[in-house]
mmCIF file of C-alpha atoms in Angstrom:
data_model
loop_
_atom_site.group_PDB
_atom_site.id
_atom_site.type_symbol
_atom_site.label_atom_id
_atom_site.label_comp_id
_atom_site.label_asym_id
_atom_site.label_seq_id
_atom_site.Cartn_x
_atom_site.Cartn_y
_atom_site.Cartn_z
ATOM 1 C CA UNK A 736 66.679 121.403 171.733
ATOM 2 C CA UNK A 737 67.128 122.080 168.039
ATOM 3 C CA UNK A 738 64.140 122.051 165.725
ATOM 4 C CA UNK A 739 65.265 120.626 162.411
ATOM 5 C CA UNK A 740 63.514 120.783 159.072
ATOM 6 C CA UNK A 741 61.019 118.092 158.204
ATOM 7 C CA UNK A 742 59.772 117.499 154.703
ATOM 8 C CA UNK A 743 56.232 118.743 154.182
ATOM 9 C CA UNK A 744 53.627 117.058 152.014
ATOM 10 C CA UNK A 745 52.919 120.170 149.897
ATOM 11 C CA UNK A 746 56.411 121.274 148.863
ATOM 12 C CA UNK A 747 56.298 123.153 145.549
ATOM 13 C CA UNK A 748 58.269 121.915 142.593
ATOM 14 C CA UNK A 749 60.904 124.196 141.134
ATOM 15 C CA UNK A 750 60.859 124.221 137.350
ATOM 16 C CA UNK A 751 63.810 122.569 135.602
ATOM 17 C CA UNK A 752 66.781 124.715 134.729
ATOM 18 C CA UNK A 753 66.481 125.927 131.105
ATOM 19 C CA UNK A 754 68.531 123.982 128.562
ATOM 20 C CA UNK A 755 70.457 127.118 127.641
ATOM 21 C CA UNK A 756 71.662 127.454 131.223
ATOM 22 C CA UNK A 757 72.636 123.784 131.373
ATOM 23 C CA UNK A 758 74.674 124.290 128.199
ATOM 24 C CA UNK A 759 76.465 127.239 129.807
ATOM 25 C CA UNK A 760 77.240 125.122 132.853
ATOM 26 C CA UNK A 761 78.503 122.248 130.731
ATOM 27 C CA UNK A 762 80.749 124.667 128.878
ATOM 28 C CA UNK A 763 82.078 125.938 132.199
ATOM 29 C CA UNK A 764 82.633 122.349 133.416
ATOM 30 C CA UNK A 765 80.014 120.756 135.665
ATOM 31 C CA UNK A 766 82.717 119.398 137.958
ATOM 32 C CA UNK A 767 82.993 122.988 139.193
ATOM 33 C CA UNK A 768 86.581 123.606 138.178
ATOM 34 C CA UNK A 769 87.361 127.286 138.683
ATOM 35 C CA UNK A 770 84.018 128.084 140.325
ATOM 36 C CA UNK A 771 83.053 131.508 141.592
ATOM 37 C CA UNK A 772 81.917 132.205 145.110
ATOM 38 C CA UNK A 773 78.467 133.697 145.699
ATOM 39 C CA UNK A 774 76.607 134.814 148.799
ATOM 40 C CA UNK A 775 72.822 134.431 148.821
ATOM 41 C CA UNK A 776 70.395 135.954 151.327
ATOM 42 C CA UNK A 777 67.112 134.162 152.037
ATOM 43 C CA UNK A 778 64.026 135.528 153.763
ATOM 44 C CA UNK A 779 60.437 134.439 154.363
ATOM 45 C CA UNK A 780 57.563 135.886 156.394
ATOM 46 C CA UNK A 781 54.553 133.970 155.074
ATOM 47 C CA UNK A 782 53.571 130.325 155.488
ATOM 48 C CA UNK A 783 55.948 127.770 156.984
ATOM 49 C CA UNK A 784 58.990 130.031 157.013
ATOM 50 C CA UNK A 785 61.599 127.467 158.041
ATOM 51 C CA UNK A 786 60.355 124.879 155.565
ATOM 52 C CA UNK A 787 60.389 127.479 152.799
ATOM 53 C CA UNK A 788 63.988 128.478 153.520
ATOM 54 C CA UNK A 789 65.082 124.846 153.540
ATOM 55 C CA UNK A 790 63.228 124.222 150.288
ATOM 56 C CA UNK A 791 65.034 127.162 148.700
ATOM 57 C CA UNK A 792 68.412 125.825 149.850
ATOM 58 C CA UNK A 793 67.623 122.391 148.419
ATOM 59 C CA UNK A 794 66.460 123.940 145.117
ATOM 60 C CA UNK A 795 69.693 125.907 144.804
ATOM 61 C CA UNK A 796 71.699 122.732 145.414
ATOM 62 C CA UNK A 797 69.675 120.968 142.702
ATOM 63 C CA UNK A 798 70.789 123.584 140.160
ATOM 64 C CA UNK A 799 73.469 122.389 137.702
ATOM 65 C CA UNK A 800 76.684 124.281 138.331
ATOM 66 C CA UNK A 801 75.761 125.248 141.919
ATOM 67 C CA UNK A 802 77.010 123.728 145.163
ATOM 68 C CA UNK A 803 75.837 124.932 148.557
ATOM 69 C CA UNK A 804 78.919 125.086 150.761
ATOM 70 C CA UNK A 805 77.610 126.613 154.000
ATOM 71 C CA UNK A 806 74.313 127.624 155.611
ATOM 72 C CA UNK A 807 74.062 130.226 158.371
ATOM 73 C CA UNK A 808 72.030 130.146 161.561
ATOM 74 C CA UNK A 809 68.448 131.398 161.356
ATOM 75 C CA UNK A 810 67.537 134.925 162.450
ATOM 76 C CA UNK A 811 64.086 136.338 163.144
ATOM 77 C CA UNK A 812 63.688 139.878 161.875
ATOM 78 C CA UNK A 813 61.056 142.592 162.076
ATOM 79 C CA UNK A 814 59.937 143.670 158.562
ATOM 80 C CA UNK A 815 61.518 146.749 157.033
ATOM 81 C CA UNK A 816 59.655 149.763 155.672
ATOM 82 C CA UNK A 817 56.202 148.959 157.098
ATOM 83 C CA UNK A 818 54.154 149.824 160.157
ATOM 84 C CA UNK A 819 55.169 147.750 163.213
ATOM 85 C CA UNK A 820 52.876 144.767 163.633
ATOM 86 C CA UNK A 821 51.425 145.048 160.122
ATOM 87 C CA UNK A 822 53.288 141.952 158.856
ATOM 88 C CA UNK A 823 54.619 138.719 160.365
ATOM 89 C CA UNK A 824 58.310 138.656 161.242
ATOM 90 C CA UNK A 825 60.849 137.213 158.820
ATOM 91 C CA UNK A 826 63.108 134.225 159.117
ATOM 92 C CA UNK A 827 66.429 135.095 157.449
ATOM 93 C CA UNK A 828 69.554 133.150 156.587
ATOM 94 C CA UNK A 829 72.611 133.401 154.353
ATOM 95 C CA UNK A 830 73.944 130.669 152.074
ATOM 96 C CA UNK A 831 77.459 130.433 150.622
ATOM 97 C CA UNK A 832 77.698 128.908 147.147
ATOM 98 C CA UNK A 833 80.310 127.811 144.674
ATOM 99 C CA UNK A 834 79.019 128.162 141.135
ATOM 100 C CA UNK A 835 80.024 128.104 137.479
ATOM 101 C CA UNK A 836 76.887 130.028 136.522
ATOM 102 C CA UNK A 837 77.386 133.642 135.472
ATOM 103 C CA UNK A 838 75.599 136.197 137.662
ATOM 104 C CA UNK A 839 72.722 136.663 135.210
ATOM 105 C CA UNK A 840 71.927 132.931 135.163
ATOM 106 C CA UNK A 841 72.203 132.683 138.936
ATOM 107 C CA UNK A 842 69.702 135.543 139.176
ATOM 108 C CA UNK A 843 67.321 133.717 136.814
ATOM 109 C CA UNK A 844 67.517 130.650 139.017
ATOM 110 C CA UNK A 845 66.929 132.733 142.153
ATOM 111 C CA UNK A 846 63.764 134.149 140.581
ATOM 112 C CA UNK A 847 62.614 130.666 139.536
ATOM 113 C CA UNK A 848 63.011 129.433 143.110
ATOM 114 C CA UNK A 849 61.025 132.419 144.405
ATOM 115 C CA UNK A 850 58.243 131.756 141.907
ATOM 116 C CA UNK A 851 58.096 128.105 142.890
ATOM 117 C CA UNK A 852 57.263 129.241 146.400
ATOM 118 C CA UNK A 853 54.585 131.615 145.062
ATOM 119 C CA UNK A 854 56.480 134.857 145.531
ATOM 120 C CA UNK A 855 54.240 137.771 144.493
ATOM 121 C CA UNK A 856 55.777 141.146 143.571
ATOM 122 C CA UNK A 857 52.860 143.521 144.078
ATOM 123 C CA UNK A 858 54.386 146.155 146.341
ATOM 124 C CA UNK A 859 57.755 147.186 147.697
ATOM 125 C CA UNK A 860 58.287 145.929 151.253
ATOM 126 C CA UNK A 861 55.227 143.677 150.876
ATOM 127 C CA UNK A 862 54.993 140.379 152.734
ATOM 128 C CA UNK A 863 56.383 137.480 150.759
ATOM 129 C CA UNK A 864 56.739 133.745 150.937
ATOM 130 C CA UNK A 865 60.366 133.916 149.806
ATOM 131 C CA UNK A 866 63.150 136.352 148.979
ATOM 132 C CA UNK A 867 66.278 135.029 147.258
ATOM 133 C CA UNK A 868 68.832 137.818 146.810
ATOM 134 C CA UNK A 869 72.368 137.682 145.456
ATOM 135 C CA UNK A 870 74.377 139.600 148.047
ATOM 136 C CA UNK A 871 77.788 139.192 146.393
ATOM 137 C CA UNK A 872 79.345 137.335 143.477
ATOM 138 C CA UNK A 873 83.122 136.833 143.591
ATOM 139 C CA UNK A 874 84.709 140.312 143.730
ATOM 140 C CA UNK A 875 82.330 141.794 141.172
ATOM 141 C CA UNK A 876 81.294 145.411 141.669
ATOM 142 C CA UNK A 877 78.691 146.495 139.112
ATOM 143 C CA UNK A 878 75.938 149.113 138.920
ATOM 144 C CA UNK A 879 74.015 147.191 136.257
ATOM 145 C CA UNK A 880 70.344 148.033 137.045
ATOM 146 C CA UNK A 881 69.311 144.447 136.231
ATOM 147 C CA UNK A 882 71.669 143.057 138.883
ATOM 148 C CA UNK A 883 73.638 145.476 141.047
ATOM 149 C CA UNK A 884 76.599 143.787 142.733
ATOM 150 C CA UNK A 885 77.100 143.631 145.575
ATOM 151 C CA UNK A 886 73.491 144.074 146.688
ATOM 152 C CA UNK A 887 73.075 147.849 147.097
ATOM 153 C CA UNK A 888 71.648 147.678 150.624
ATOM 154 C CA UNK A 889 73.481 144.654 152.045
ATOM 155 C CA UNK A 890 75.999 146.829 153.902
ATOM 156 C CA UNK A 891 73.257 148.386 156.046
ATOM 157 C CA UNK A 892 71.143 145.308 156.807
ATOM 158 C CA UNK A 893 71.873 143.429 160.004
ATOM 159 C CA UNK A 894 69.642 140.559 158.872
ATOM 160 C CA UNK A 895 72.156 139.951 156.055
ATOM 161 C CA UNK A 896 75.381 140.880 157.816
ATOM 162 C CA UNK A 897 74.763 138.996 161.091
ATOM 163 C CA UNK A 898 74.105 135.528 159.609
ATOM 164 C CA UNK A 899 76.848 136.055 157.028
ATOM 165 C CA UNK A 900 79.332 136.936 159.769
ATOM 166 C CA UNK A 901 78.255 133.874 161.761
ATOM 167 C CA UNK A 902 79.033 131.519 158.901
ATOM 168 C CA UNK A 903 82.099 133.398 157.561
ATOM 169 C CA UNK A 904 83.675 135.673 160.212
ATOM 170 C CA UNK A 905 86.431 136.949 157.888
ATOM 171 C CA UNK A 906 84.073 137.768 154.997
ATOM 172 C CA UNK A 907 84.517 140.912 152.916
ATOM 173 C CA UNK A 908 81.721 142.723 151.079
ATOM 174 C CA UNK A 909 83.249 143.861 147.769
ATOM 175 C CA UNK A 910 83.704 147.601 147.681
ATOM 176 C CA UNK A 911 82.586 147.975 151.315
ATOM 177 C CA UNK A 912 85.119 146.127 153.449
ATOM 178 C CA UNK A 913 84.964 143.526 156.241
ATOM 179 C CA UNK A 914 81.507 142.275 157.143
ATOM 180 C CA UNK A 915 82.505 142.389 160.819
ATOM 181 C CA UNK A 916 83.172 146.128 160.572
ATOM 182 C CA UNK A 917 79.949 146.779 158.659
ATOM 183 C CA UNK A 918 77.983 144.805 161.221
ATOM 184 C CA UNK A 919 79.491 146.857 164.007
ATOM 185 C CA UNK A 920 78.147 150.005 162.381
ATOM 186 C CA UNK A 921 74.469 148.999 162.091
ATOM 187 C CA UNK A 922 71.775 148.416 164.664
ATOM 188 C CA UNK A 923 70.729 144.864 165.470
ATOM 189 C CA UNK A 924 67.416 146.024 166.914
ATOM 190 C CA UNK A 925 64.647 143.723 165.691
ATOM 191 C CA UNK A 926 67.151 141.115 164.424
ATOM 192 C CA UNK A 927 67.375 138.143 166.807
ATOM 193 C CA UNK A 928 69.147 134.778 166.440
ATOM 194 C CA UNK A 929 66.896 131.713 166.684
ATOM 195 C CA UNK A 930 69.105 129.076 168.282
ATOM 196 C CA UNK A 931 66.103 126.735 168.475
ATOM 197 C CA UNK A 932 65.874 126.525 164.671
ATOM 198 C CA UNK A 933 68.269 124.946 162.203
ATOM 199 C CA UNK A 934 68.704 124.747 158.445
ATOM 200 C CA UNK A 935 70.712 121.872 157.045
ATOM 201 C CA UNK A 936 73.164 121.514 154.208
ATOM 202 C CA UNK A 937 71.692 119.477 151.348
ATOM 203 C CA UNK A 938 72.848 115.886 151.316
#
């Protein structure tokens, strides 16, 4: 039996997209002509994890110039970089987008969605209500320290590669090659599919 998302009474409100971003989207055509493809990784290990991931997906869809095209299955993952048992496990998923936003504006929106779900950045590898990471944007390869593309550790993380492969088996990680090959080269220990859970595409 599949457990689907149900709307909670205390869902946070994501702040409106800044007018400057809306202007950029309008200039790029809000009908999404010539959109770019982006891959977003979501993770949560505090609070109602499934509800938080669904709320993040809905908030991304509500962004002008963004359309959510596919949502992966949910995986449960042991936290990285911390003592075993010191944090709750994560729920992870990958979302495929079409967007007319430039990478910098998409990153701003990702941070706004995190903040709406009370993401706190106090320590590396700390527990968090929500992670929203840009894994890849079109074929861009950039070492810009503000936004490195593709994500510098995506190629070694099964909790990114496995759900991405599920939703897009022929996917390529720019500069790294086929996701299927990358997935075959990493351990899946501590990364388990949750067939009993489901995230939905926004209506």
